[in-house]
PDB file of C-alpha atoms and ligand atoms in Angstrom:
ATOM      1  CA  MET L 739      20.711  12.346 -14.910  1.00 89.00           C
ATOM      2  CA  THR L 740      18.841  10.200 -12.438  1.00 97.00           C
ATOM      3  CA  THR L 741      16.097  11.633 -10.238  1.00 98.00           C
ATOM      4  CA  ILE L 742      15.728   9.968  -6.852  1.00 98.00           C
ATOM      5  CA  ILE L 743      12.029   9.846  -5.974  1.00 98.00           C
ATOM      6  CA  ASP L 744      11.812  11.065  -2.380  1.00 98.00           C
ATOM      7  CA  GLY L 745       8.885   9.117  -0.918  1.00 98.00           C
ATOM      8  CA  LYS L 746       9.685  10.241   2.599  1.00 98.00           C
ATOM      9  CA  GLU L 747       9.364  13.924   1.725  1.00 98.00           C
ATOM     10  CA  LEU L 748       6.236  13.452  -0.401  1.00 98.00           C
ATOM     11  CA  ALA L 749       4.607  11.375   2.348  1.00 98.00           C
ATOM     12  CA  LYS L 750       5.382  14.165   4.833  1.00 98.00           C
ATOM     13  CA  LYS L 751       3.711  16.712   2.552  1.00 98.00           C
ATOM     14  CA  ILE L 752       0.615  14.504   2.168  1.00 98.00           C
ATOM     15  CA  ARG L 753       0.404  13.922   5.923  1.00 98.00           C
ATOM     16  CA  GLY L 754       0.714  17.693   6.483  1.00 98.00           C
ATOM     17  CA  ASN L 755      -2.273  18.356   4.194  1.00 98.00           C
ATOM     18  CA  LEU L 756      -4.259  15.575   5.852  1.00 98.00           C
ATOM     19  CA  LYS L 757      -3.522  17.060   9.270  1.00 98.00           C
ATOM     20  CA  ILE L 758      -5.152  20.301   8.141  1.00 98.00           C
ATOM     21  CA  GLU L 759      -8.171  18.371   6.798  1.00 98.00           C
ATOM     22  CA  CYS L 760      -8.396  16.455  10.057  1.00 98.00           C
ATOM     23  CA  GLU L 761      -8.405  19.714  12.046  1.00 98.00           C
ATOM     24  CA  GLU L 762     -11.130  21.131   9.789  1.00 98.00           C
ATOM     25  CA  LEU L 763     -13.204  18.015  10.471  1.00 98.00           C
ATOM     26  CA  LYS L 764     -12.663  18.414  14.225  1.00 98.00           C
ATOM     27  CA  ASN L 765     -13.841  22.042  13.974  1.00 98.00           C
ATOM     28  CA  LYS L 766     -17.081  20.644  12.542  1.00 98.00           C
ATOM     29  CA  GLY L 767     -17.300  18.208  15.470  1.00 98.00           C
ATOM     30  CA  ILE L 768     -16.226  15.196  13.370  1.00 98.00           C
ATOM     31  CA  LYS L 769     -13.558  12.836  14.685  1.00 98.00           C
ATOM     32  CA  SER L 770     -11.744  10.273  12.585  1.00 98.00           C
ATOM     33  CA  LYS L 771     -10.699   6.871  13.915  1.00 98.00           C
ATOM     34  CA  LEU L 772      -8.774   3.869  12.562  1.00 99.00           C
ATOM     35  CA  ALA L 773      -9.121   0.431  14.181  1.00 98.00           C
ATOM     36  CA  VAL L 774      -6.243  -1.985  13.547  1.00 98.00           C
ATOM     37  CA  ILE L 775      -6.476  -5.721  14.159  1.00 98.00           C
ATOM     38  CA  MET L 776      -3.307  -7.756  14.483  1.00 98.00           C
ATOM     39  CA  VAL L 777      -3.301 -11.511  15.129  1.00 98.00           C
ATOM     40  CA  GLY L 778      -0.167 -13.092  16.586  1.00 96.00           C
ATOM     41  CA  GLU L 779       3.333 -11.737  16.986  1.00 93.00           C
ATOM     42  CA  ASP L 780       4.831 -11.387  13.493  1.00 93.00           C
ATOM     43  CA  PRO L 781       7.846  -9.064  14.077  1.00 92.00           C
ATOM     44  CA  ALA L 782       7.566  -7.242  10.709  1.00 91.00           C
ATOM     45  CA  SER L 783       3.832  -6.671  11.293  1.00 94.00           C
ATOM     46  CA  LYS L 784       4.593  -5.194  14.705  1.00 95.00           C
ATOM     47  CA  VAL L 785       6.859  -2.613  13.042  1.00 94.00           C
ATOM     48  CA  TYR L 786       4.242  -1.780  10.368  1.00 95.00           C
ATOM     49  CA  VAL L 787       1.503  -1.444  12.969  1.00 97.00           C
ATOM     50  CA  ARG L 788       3.655   0.817  15.140  1.00 97.00           C
ATOM     51  CA  ASN L 789       4.379   3.037  12.122  1.00 97.00           C
ATOM     52  CA  LYS L 790       0.662   3.219  11.322  1.00 98.00           C
ATOM     53  CA  SER L 791      -0.170   4.268  14.890  1.00 98.00           C
ATOM     54  CA  LYS L 792       2.545   6.953  14.798  1.00 98.00           C
ATOM     55  CA  ALA L 793       1.195   8.289  11.497  1.00 98.00           C
ATOM     56  CA  CYS L 794      -2.327   8.477  12.961  1.00 98.00           C
ATOM     57  CA  GLU L 795      -1.009  10.447  15.914  1.00 98.00           C
ATOM     58  CA  ASN L 796       0.860  12.765  13.553  1.00 98.00           C
ATOM     59  CA  VAL L 797      -2.232  13.476  11.416  1.00 98.00           C
ATOM     60  CA  GLY L 798      -4.697  13.659  14.329  1.00 98.00           C
ATOM     61  CA  ILE L 799      -6.577  10.440  13.583  1.00 98.00           C
ATOM     62  CA  GLU L 800      -7.650   8.438  16.630  1.00 98.00           C
ATOM     63  CA  TYR L 801      -6.178   4.962  16.755  1.00 98.00           C
ATOM     64  CA  GLU L 802      -7.527   1.801  18.343  1.00 98.00           C
ATOM     65  CA  GLU L 803      -5.498  -1.424  18.399  1.00 98.00           C
ATOM     66  CA  HIS L 804      -6.848  -4.964  18.782  1.00 98.00           C
ATOM     67  CA  LEU L 805      -3.992  -7.366  19.443  1.00 97.00           C
ATOM     68  CA  LEU L 806      -5.324 -10.904  19.239  1.00 97.00           C
ATOM     69  CA  ASN L 807      -3.723 -14.089  20.472  1.00 96.00           C
ATOM     70  CA  ASP L 808      -2.698 -16.454  17.639  1.00 95.00           C
ATOM     71  CA  LYS L 809      -5.025 -19.100  19.135  1.00 96.00           C
ATOM     72  CA  ILE L 810      -8.098 -17.009  18.306  1.00 97.00           C
ATOM     73  CA  THR L 811     -10.843 -18.760  16.309  1.00 98.00           C
ATOM     74  CA  GLN L 812     -12.178 -17.590  12.951  1.00 98.00           C
ATOM     75  CA  LYS L 813     -15.533 -16.958  14.624  1.00 98.00           C
ATOM     76  CA  ASP L 814     -14.015 -14.644  17.235  1.00 98.00           C
ATOM     77  CA  LEU L 815     -12.120 -12.746  14.519  1.00 98.00           C
ATOM     78  CA  ILE L 816     -15.278 -12.275  12.440  1.00 98.00           C
ATOM     79  CA  ASN L 817     -17.234 -11.250  15.563  1.00 98.00           C
ATOM     80  CA  LEU L 818     -14.688  -8.511  16.244  1.00 98.00           C
ATOM     81  CA  ILE L 819     -14.835  -7.287  12.622  1.00 98.00           C
ATOM     82  CA  GLU L 820     -18.636  -7.183  12.789  1.00 98.00           C
ATOM     83  CA  LYS L 821     -18.516  -5.267  16.063  1.00 98.00           C
ATOM     84  CA  LEU L 822     -16.162  -2.703  14.504  1.00 99.00           C
ATOM     85  CA  ASN L 823     -18.372  -2.481  11.391  1.00 98.00           C
ATOM     86  CA  LYS L 824     -21.260  -1.432  13.650  1.00 98.00           C
ATOM     87  CA  ASP L 825     -19.219   0.933  15.829  1.00 98.00           C
ATOM     88  CA  LYS L 826     -20.098   4.455  14.659  1.00 98.00           C
ATOM     89  CA  THR L 827     -16.928   5.915  16.201  1.00 98.00           C
ATOM     90  CA  VAL L 828     -14.740   3.721  13.940  1.00 98.00           C
ATOM     91  CA  ASN L 829     -14.274   5.041  10.383  1.00 98.00           C
ATOM     92  CA  GLY L 830     -11.606   2.672   9.053  1.00 99.00           C
ATOM     93  CA  ILE L 831     -10.761  -0.979   9.799  1.00 99.00           C
ATOM     94  CA  LEU L 832      -7.450  -2.602   8.927  1.00 98.00           C
ATOM     95  CA  LEU L 833      -6.599  -6.256   9.433  1.00 98.00           C
ATOM     96  CA  GLN L 834      -2.816  -6.550   9.349  1.00 98.00           C
ATOM     97  CA  SER L 835      -1.626  -9.453   7.243  1.00 96.00           C
ATOM     98  CA  PRO L 836      -0.316 -12.095   7.549  1.00 95.00           C
ATOM     99  CA  ILE L 837      -2.551 -13.858  10.075  1.00 97.00           C
ATOM    100  CA  PRO L 838      -2.035 -17.500  11.226  1.00 97.00           C
ATOM    101  CA  SER L 839      -2.619 -19.940   8.357  1.00 96.00           C
ATOM    102  CA  ASN L 840      -5.453 -21.790  10.138  1.00 97.00           C
ATOM    103  CA  LEU L 841      -7.550 -18.607   9.811  1.00 98.00           C
ATOM    104  CA  ASP L 842      -9.273 -17.590   6.557  1.00 98.00           C
ATOM    105  CA  ILE L 843      -8.005 -14.097   5.684  1.00 98.00           C
ATOM    106  CA  ASN L 844     -10.171 -13.881   2.563  1.00 98.00           C
ATOM    107  CA  GLU L 845     -13.328 -14.326   4.591  1.00 98.00           C
ATOM    108  CA  ALA L 846     -12.067 -11.742   7.082  1.00 98.00           C
ATOM    109  CA  PHE L 847     -11.402  -9.155   4.323  1.00 98.00           C
ATOM    110  CA  ARG L 848     -14.824  -9.925   2.854  1.00 98.00           C
ATOM    111  CA  LYS L 849     -16.472  -9.205   6.218  1.00 98.00           C
ATOM    112  CA  ILE L 850     -14.889  -5.755   6.626  1.00 98.00           C
ATOM    113  CA  SER L 851     -17.561  -3.297   5.549  1.00 98.00           C
ATOM    114  CA  PRO L 852     -16.592  -1.845   2.111  1.00 98.00           C
ATOM    115  CA  GLU L 853     -17.271   1.637   3.560  1.00 98.00           C
ATOM    116  CA  LYS L 854     -14.621   1.085   6.261  1.00 98.00           C
ATOM    117  CA  ASP L 855     -12.194  -0.959   4.145  1.00 98.00           C
ATOM    118  CA  VAL L 856      -9.347   1.582   4.086  1.00 98.00           C
ATOM    119  CA  ASP L 857      -6.873  -1.053   2.806  1.00 98.00           C
ATOM    120  CA  GLY L 858      -9.045  -1.674  -0.280  1.00 98.00           C
ATOM    121  CA  PHE L 859      -8.948  -5.465   0.141  1.00 98.00           C
ATOM    122  CA  ASN L 860     -12.704  -6.184   0.242  1.00 98.00           C
ATOM    123  CA  PRO L 861     -13.748  -7.789  -3.096  1.00 98.00           C
ATOM    124  CA  VAL L 862     -16.329  -5.007  -3.602  1.00 98.00           C
ATOM    125  CA  ASN L 863     -13.574  -2.385  -3.562  1.00 98.00           C
ATOM    126  CA  VAL L 864     -11.222  -4.558  -5.648  1.00 98.00           C
ATOM    127  CA  GLY L 865     -14.041  -4.911  -8.203  1.00 98.00           C
ATOM    128  CA  LYS L 866     -14.560  -1.148  -8.320  1.00 98.00           C
ATOM    129  CA  LEU L 867     -10.840  -0.652  -8.961  1.00 98.00           C
ATOM    130  CA  VAL L 868     -10.996  -3.162 -11.840  1.00 98.00           C
ATOM    131  CA  LEU L 869     -13.952  -1.209 -13.277  1.00 98.00           C
ATOM    132  CA  ASN L 870     -12.118   2.113 -12.787  1.00 98.00           C
ATOM    133  CA  GLN L 871     -14.734   3.392 -10.347  1.00 98.00           C
ATOM    134  CA  ASP L 872     -14.028   5.541  -7.297  1.00 98.00           C
ATOM    135  CA  THR L 873     -13.055   3.287  -4.383  1.00 98.00           C
ATOM    136  CA  PHE L 874     -10.522   2.716  -1.613  1.00 98.00           C
ATOM    137  CA  VAL L 875      -7.394   1.738  -3.506  1.00 98.00           C
ATOM    138  CA  SER L 876      -4.880  -0.543  -1.801  1.00 98.00           C
ATOM    139  CA  CYS L 877      -2.354   1.787  -0.158  1.00 98.00           C
ATOM    140  CA  THR L 878       0.952   0.719  -1.764  1.00 98.00           C
ATOM    141  CA  PRO L 879      -0.294   0.873  -5.390  1.00 98.00           C
ATOM    142  CA  TYR L 880      -2.084   4.141  -4.578  1.00 98.00           C
ATOM    143  CA  GLY L 881       1.123   5.572  -3.108  1.00 98.00           C
ATOM    144  CA  ILE L 882       3.029   4.647  -6.264  1.00 99.00           C
ATOM    145  CA  MET L 883       0.393   6.415  -8.411  1.00 98.00           C
ATOM    146  CA  LYS L 884       0.793   9.542  -6.235  1.00 98.00           C
ATOM    147  CA  MET L 885       4.550   9.431  -6.824  1.00 98.00           C
ATOM    148  CA  PHE L 886       3.980   9.314 -10.584  1.00 99.00           C
ATOM    149  CA  GLU L 887       1.627  12.320 -10.319  1.00 98.00           C
ATOM    150  CA  GLU L 888       4.049  14.330  -8.198  1.00 98.00           C
ATOM    151  CA  TYR L 889       6.980  13.686 -10.551  1.00 98.00           C
ATOM    152  CA  ASN L 890       4.857  14.186 -13.704  1.00 98.00           C
ATOM    153  CA  ILE L 891       5.439  10.651 -14.923  1.00 98.00           C
ATOM    154  CA  ASP L 892       2.668   9.979 -17.446  1.00 98.00           C
ATOM    155  CA  LEU L 893       1.699   6.318 -17.839  1.00 98.00           C
ATOM    156  CA  ALA L 894      -0.354   6.601 -21.032  1.00 98.00           C
ATOM    157  CA  GLY L 895       1.070   4.337 -23.730  1.00 98.00           C
ATOM    158  CA  LYS L 896       4.043   3.288 -21.568  1.00 98.00           C
ATOM    159  CA  ASN L 897       5.195  -0.298 -21.161  1.00 98.00           C
ATOM    160  CA  VAL L 898       4.798  -1.028 -17.455  1.00 99.00           C
ATOM    161  CA  VAL L 899       6.272  -4.284 -16.191  1.00 99.00           C
ATOM    162  CA  ILE L 900       5.265  -5.416 -12.703  1.00 99.00           C
ATOM    163  CA  LEU L 901       7.285  -8.108 -10.937  1.00 98.00           C
ATOM    164  CA  GLY L 902       4.986  -9.894  -8.466  1.00 98.00           C
ATOM    165  CA  ARG L 903       1.286 -10.747  -8.389  1.00 98.00           C
ATOM    166  CA  SER L 904       0.292 -10.479  -4.727  1.00 97.00           C
ATOM    167  CA  ASN L 905      -3.261  -9.500  -3.817  1.00 97.00           C
ATOM    168  CA  ILE L 906      -1.908  -6.570  -1.789  1.00 96.00           C
ATOM    169  CA  VAL L 907       0.423  -4.996  -4.362  1.00 98.00           C
ATOM    170  CA  GLY L 908       0.897  -6.705  -7.754  1.00 98.00           C
ATOM    171  CA  LYS L 909      -2.740  -7.301  -8.697  1.00 98.00           C
ATOM    172  CA  PRO L 910      -4.157  -3.891  -7.729  1.00 98.00           C
ATOM    173  CA  LEU L 911      -1.134  -2.257  -9.395  1.00 98.00           C
ATOM    174  CA  ILE L 912      -2.075  -3.869 -12.712  1.00 98.00           C
ATOM    175  CA  HIS L 913      -5.409  -2.044 -12.652  1.00 98.00           C
ATOM    176  CA  CYS L 914      -4.032   1.252 -11.337  1.00 98.00           C
ATOM    177  CA  CYS L 915      -1.650   1.321 -14.322  1.00 99.00           C
ATOM    178  CA  LEU L 916      -4.247   0.072 -16.814  1.00 98.00           C
ATOM    179  CA  ASN L 917      -6.679   2.757 -15.613  1.00 98.00           C
ATOM    180  CA  ARG L 918      -3.974   5.265 -16.563  1.00 98.00           C
ATOM    181  CA  ASN L 919      -3.715   3.786 -20.078  1.00 98.00           C
ATOM    182  CA  ALA L 920      -0.419   1.938 -19.654  1.00 99.00           C
ATOM    183  CA  THR L 921       0.359  -1.351 -21.433  1.00 98.00           C
ATOM    184  CA  VAL L 922       0.844  -3.676 -18.483  1.00 98.00           C
ATOM    185  CA  THR L 923       2.774  -6.948 -18.210  1.00 98.00           C
ATOM    186  CA  THR L 924       3.001  -8.944 -14.984  1.00 98.00           C
ATOM    187  CA  CYS L 925       5.851 -11.347 -14.239  1.00 98.00           C
ATOM    188  CA  HIS L 926       5.795 -13.949 -11.466  1.00 98.00           C
ATOM    189  CA  SER L 927       7.566 -17.061 -10.242  1.00 97.00           C
ATOM    190  CA  LYS L 928       6.476 -19.109 -13.275  1.00 98.00           C
ATOM    191  CA  THR L 929       7.362 -16.453 -15.889  1.00 98.00           C
ATOM    192  CA  GLN L 930      10.003 -17.516 -18.398  1.00 98.00           C
ATOM    193  CA  ASN L 931      12.818 -15.144 -19.262  1.00 97.00           C
ATOM    194  CA  ILE L 932      11.945 -12.253 -16.982  1.00 98.00           C
ATOM    195  CA  LYS L 933      15.044 -10.348 -18.101  1.00 98.00           C
ATOM    196  CA  GLU L 934      13.819 -10.149 -21.683  1.00 98.00           C
ATOM    197  CA  ILE L 935      10.462  -8.747 -20.510  1.00 98.00           C
ATOM    198  CA  SER L 936      11.829  -6.369 -17.865  1.00 98.00           C
ATOM    199  CA  SER L 937      14.371  -4.950 -20.353  1.00 98.00           C
ATOM    200  CA  ARG L 938      11.481  -3.629 -22.444  1.00 98.00           C
ATOM    201  CA  ALA L 939       9.866  -1.766 -19.530  1.00 99.00           C
ATOM    202  CA  ASP L 940       9.590   2.014 -19.640  1.00 99.00           C
ATOM    203  CA  ILE L 941       8.455   1.666 -16.043  1.00 99.00           C
ATOM    204  CA  LEU L 942       9.610  -1.305 -13.976  1.00 99.00           C
ATOM    205  CA  ILE L 943       7.944  -1.979 -10.618  1.00 99.00           C
ATOM    206  CA  SER L 944       9.337  -4.734  -8.424  1.00 98.00           C
ATOM    207  CA  ALA L 945       7.220  -6.219  -5.624  1.00 98.00           C
ATOM    208  CA  ILE L 946       8.580  -9.699  -5.071  1.00 98.00           C
ATOM    209  CA  GLY L 947      10.521  -9.454  -1.810  1.00 97.00           C
ATOM    210  CA  LYS L 948      13.926 -10.714  -2.998  1.00 97.00           C
ATOM    211  CA  ALA L 949      16.962  -8.610  -2.162  1.00 97.00           C
ATOM    212  CA  HIS L 950      18.913  -7.350  -5.208  1.00 96.00           C
ATOM    213  CA  PHE L 951      16.777  -9.364  -7.662  1.00 98.00           C
ATOM    214  CA  VAL L 952      16.621  -6.546 -10.223  1.00 98.00           C
ATOM    215  CA  THR L 953      20.097  -6.119 -11.685  1.00 98.00           C
ATOM    216  CA  GLU L 954      21.341  -3.499 -14.130  1.00 98.00           C
ATOM    217  CA  ASP L 955      21.156  -5.863 -17.129  1.00 98.00           C
ATOM    218  CA  MET L 956      17.384  -6.274 -16.543  1.00 98.00           C
ATOM    219  CA  VAL L 957      16.683  -2.555 -16.874  1.00 98.00           C
ATOM    220  CA  LYS L 958      16.264  -0.447 -20.012  1.00 98.00           C
ATOM    221  CA  GLU L 959      18.296   2.765 -20.329  1.00 98.00           C
ATOM    222  CA  ASN L 960      16.291   5.683 -18.791  1.00 98.00           C
ATOM    223  CA  ALA L 961      13.581   3.439 -17.322  1.00 98.00           C
ATOM    224  CA  VAL L 962      11.604   4.515 -14.263  1.00 99.00           C
ATOM    225  CA  VAL L 963      12.347   1.976 -11.498  1.00 99.00           C
ATOM    226  CA  ILE L 964      10.020   1.575  -8.506  1.00 99.00           C
ATOM    227  CA  ASP L 965      11.135  -0.694  -5.677  1.00 98.00           C
ATOM    228  CA  VAL L 966       8.397  -2.034  -3.385  1.00 98.00           C
ATOM    229  CA  GLY L 967      10.617  -4.635  -1.688  1.00 97.00           C
ATOM    230  CA  ILE L 968      11.466  -4.453   2.008  1.00 95.00           C
ATOM    231  CA  ASN L 969      14.054  -7.163   2.671  1.00 95.00           C
ATOM    232  CA  ARG L 970      16.139  -7.586   5.799  1.00 93.00           C
ATOM    233  CA  LEU L 971      19.729  -8.655   5.169  1.00 93.00           C
ATOM    234  CA  GLU L 972      21.721 -10.848   7.550  1.00 93.00           C
ATOM    235  CA  ASP L 973      23.458  -7.766   8.991  1.00 94.00           C
ATOM    236  CA  GLY L 974      20.011  -6.350   9.872  1.00 91.00           C
ATOM    237  CA  LYS L 975      20.034  -3.698   7.135  1.00 93.00           C
ATOM    238  CA  ILE L 976      16.870  -3.118   5.088  1.00 95.00           C
ATOM    239  CA  THR L 977      17.163  -3.290   1.319  1.00 97.00           C
ATOM    240  CA  GLY L 978      14.791  -3.376  -1.635  1.00 98.00           C
ATOM    241  CA  ASP L 979      14.386  -5.793  -4.582  1.00 98.00           C
ATOM    242  CA  VAL L 980      16.622  -3.610  -6.758  1.00 98.00           C
ATOM    243  CA  ASP L 981      20.411  -3.548  -6.919  1.00 98.00           C
ATOM    244  CA  TYR L 982      20.104   0.183  -6.279  1.00 98.00           C
ATOM    245  CA  GLU L 983      23.680   1.417  -6.690  1.00 97.00           C
ATOM    246  CA  ASN L 984      24.135  -0.146 -10.136  1.00 98.00           C
ATOM    247  CA  VAL L 985      20.576   0.290 -11.464  1.00 98.00           C
ATOM    248  CA  LYS L 986      20.563   3.950 -10.379  1.00 97.00           C
ATOM    249  CA  GLU L 987      23.122   4.771 -13.081  1.00 95.00           C
ATOM    250  CA  LYS L 988      20.747   3.585 -15.799  1.00 97.00           C
ATOM    251  CA  ALA L 989      17.361   4.766 -14.519  1.00 98.00           C
ATOM    252  CA  SER L 990      15.757   8.151 -15.226  1.00 98.00           C
ATOM    253  CA  TYR L 991      13.844   7.924 -11.920  1.00 98.00           C
ATOM    254  CA  ILE L 992      14.333   5.488  -9.054  1.00 98.00           C
ATOM    255  CA  THR L 993      12.902   4.986  -5.554  1.00 98.00           C
ATOM    256  CA  PRO L 994      15.303   4.245  -2.680  1.00 98.00           C
ATOM    257  CA  VAL L 995      14.678   1.703   0.101  1.00 98.00           C
ATOM    258  CA  PRO L 996      14.128   2.855   2.773  1.00 97.00           C
ATOM    259  CA  GLY L 997      12.552   6.254   2.039  1.00 98.00           C
ATOM    260  CA  GLY L 998      10.709   5.406  -1.192  1.00 98.00           C
ATOM    261  CA  VAL L 999       7.467   3.487  -1.459  1.00 98.00           C
ATOM    262  CA  GLY L1000       7.227   2.515   2.261  1.00 97.00           C
ATOM    263  CA  PRO L1001       6.327   5.940   3.700  1.00 98.00           C
ATOM    264  CA  MET L1002       3.868   6.506   0.829  1.00 98.00           C
ATOM    265  CA  THR L1003       1.914   3.366   1.771  1.00 98.00           C
ATOM    266  CA  ILE L1004       1.241   4.753   5.231  1.00 98.00           C
ATOM    267  CA  ALA L1005       0.432   8.256   3.950  1.00 98.00           C
ATOM    268  CA  MET L1006      -2.184   6.788   1.592  1.00 98.00           C
ATOM    269  CA  LEU L1007      -3.673   4.783   4.454  1.00 98.00           C
ATOM    270  CA  MET L1008      -4.144   8.072   6.316  1.00 98.00           C
ATOM    271  CA  ASN L1009      -5.679   9.534   3.153  1.00 98.00           C
ATOM    272  CA  ASN L1010      -8.138   6.630   2.953  1.00 98.00           C
ATOM    273  CA  VAL L1011      -9.147   6.992   6.616  1.00 98.00           C
ATOM    274  CA  ILE L1012      -9.947  10.700   6.120  1.00 98.00           C
ATOM    275  CA  LYS L1013     -11.838   9.847   2.913  1.00 98.00           C
ATOM    276  CA  ALA L1014     -13.850   7.184   4.776  1.00 98.00           C
ATOM    277  CA  THR L1015     -14.646   9.667   7.549  1.00 98.00           C
ATOM    278  CA  LYS L1016     -15.871  12.289   5.069  1.00 98.00           C
ATOM    279  CA  ARG L1017     -17.975   9.744   3.205  1.00 98.00           C
ATOM    280  CA  GLN L1018     -19.565   8.393   6.353  1.00 98.00           C
ATOM    281  CA  ASN L1019     -20.490  11.954   7.284  1.00 98.00           C
ATOM    282  CA  GLY L1020     -22.061  12.682   3.905  1.00 97.00           C
ATOM    283  CA  MET L1021     -19.375  15.226   2.923  1.00 96.00           C
ATOM    284  CA  ILE L1022     -18.348  13.380  -0.269  1.00 91.00           C
ATOM    285  CA  ASP L1023     -19.985  10.717  -2.461  1.00 84.00           C
TER     286      ASP L1023
HETATM  287  N1  LIG F1040       0.888  -6.556   5.407  1.00 74.34           N
HETATM  288  C1  LIG F1040       1.884  -6.066   4.645  1.00 74.34           C
HETATM  289  N2  LIG F1040       1.478  -4.920   4.047  1.00 74.34           N
HETATM  290  C2  LIG F1040       0.210  -4.703   4.437  1.00 74.34           C
HETATM  291  C3  LIG F1040      -0.747  -3.685   4.158  1.00 74.34           C
HETATM  292  O1  LIG F1040      -0.521  -2.733   3.418  1.00 74.34           O
HETATM  293  N3  LIG F1040      -1.942  -3.835   4.769  1.00 74.34           N
HETATM  294  C4  LIG F1040      -2.234  -4.872   5.583  1.00 74.34           C
HETATM  295  N4  LIG F1040      -3.442  -4.932   6.120  1.00 74.34           N
HETATM  296  N5  LIG F1040      -1.377  -5.825   5.859  1.00 74.34           N
HETATM  297  C5  LIG F1040      -0.157  -5.729   5.285  1.00 74.34           C
END
């Protein structure tokens, strides 16, 4: 029997708990605010940013948006980040990626104060994750770990295969899984014979952004299959990296797209903003 992992429902539960925490903070006179920076007009980013603002409203987090023209200079971008770092009313800062290629996103992430880096992209926070220290964990990998917890999927000793090595998902995922004692293999565009590797996975996580890349013959019987992909088909429909209908028959657990990992990413962002707020107010270490 296959269990469909309901990310939408779990995300709703998490947001509900965060809403209560947010109200408790307000009763103590503490407000929580997320500042989002978006550069240019990337249509997918616009959708993500809108969803993030809706989630903030839902939880009770204040939301401030900085929409920058794609002609902005690196200096102006860094100046804005530094202004937000100093702004005591701002608890979390998120720079939506991608940004235009003439700008240096790595420098921008480096400039976001680690205390306000709710996306977990500052090298200080990435380093803490690698060392298994408490930090802001990148929201998609963190959301996947929450799904495992909720569905009692233990990673210790399991073969986890990750498809994709992006800085946002694949790389932090490696360490999230390793920190939970999994044996982790990462596949990428230069990997030879992916099928042979993926077929050995107890837990297969795909984050490559190619519709229907993961076919049934790549998946072990009773594997847990997590689909991070969000791909738009020609007919406008959204689909994941996994050939869901066929792989579903073989998997013990599987995440749908939409309604799987996506909503969890945003819920964990909300979680990180509340955590940042509490830290900045000396309520947690
Ligand atoms: N672009 C695509 N996903 C993300 C994300 O989780 N955070 C940011 N900042 N940009 C993204």
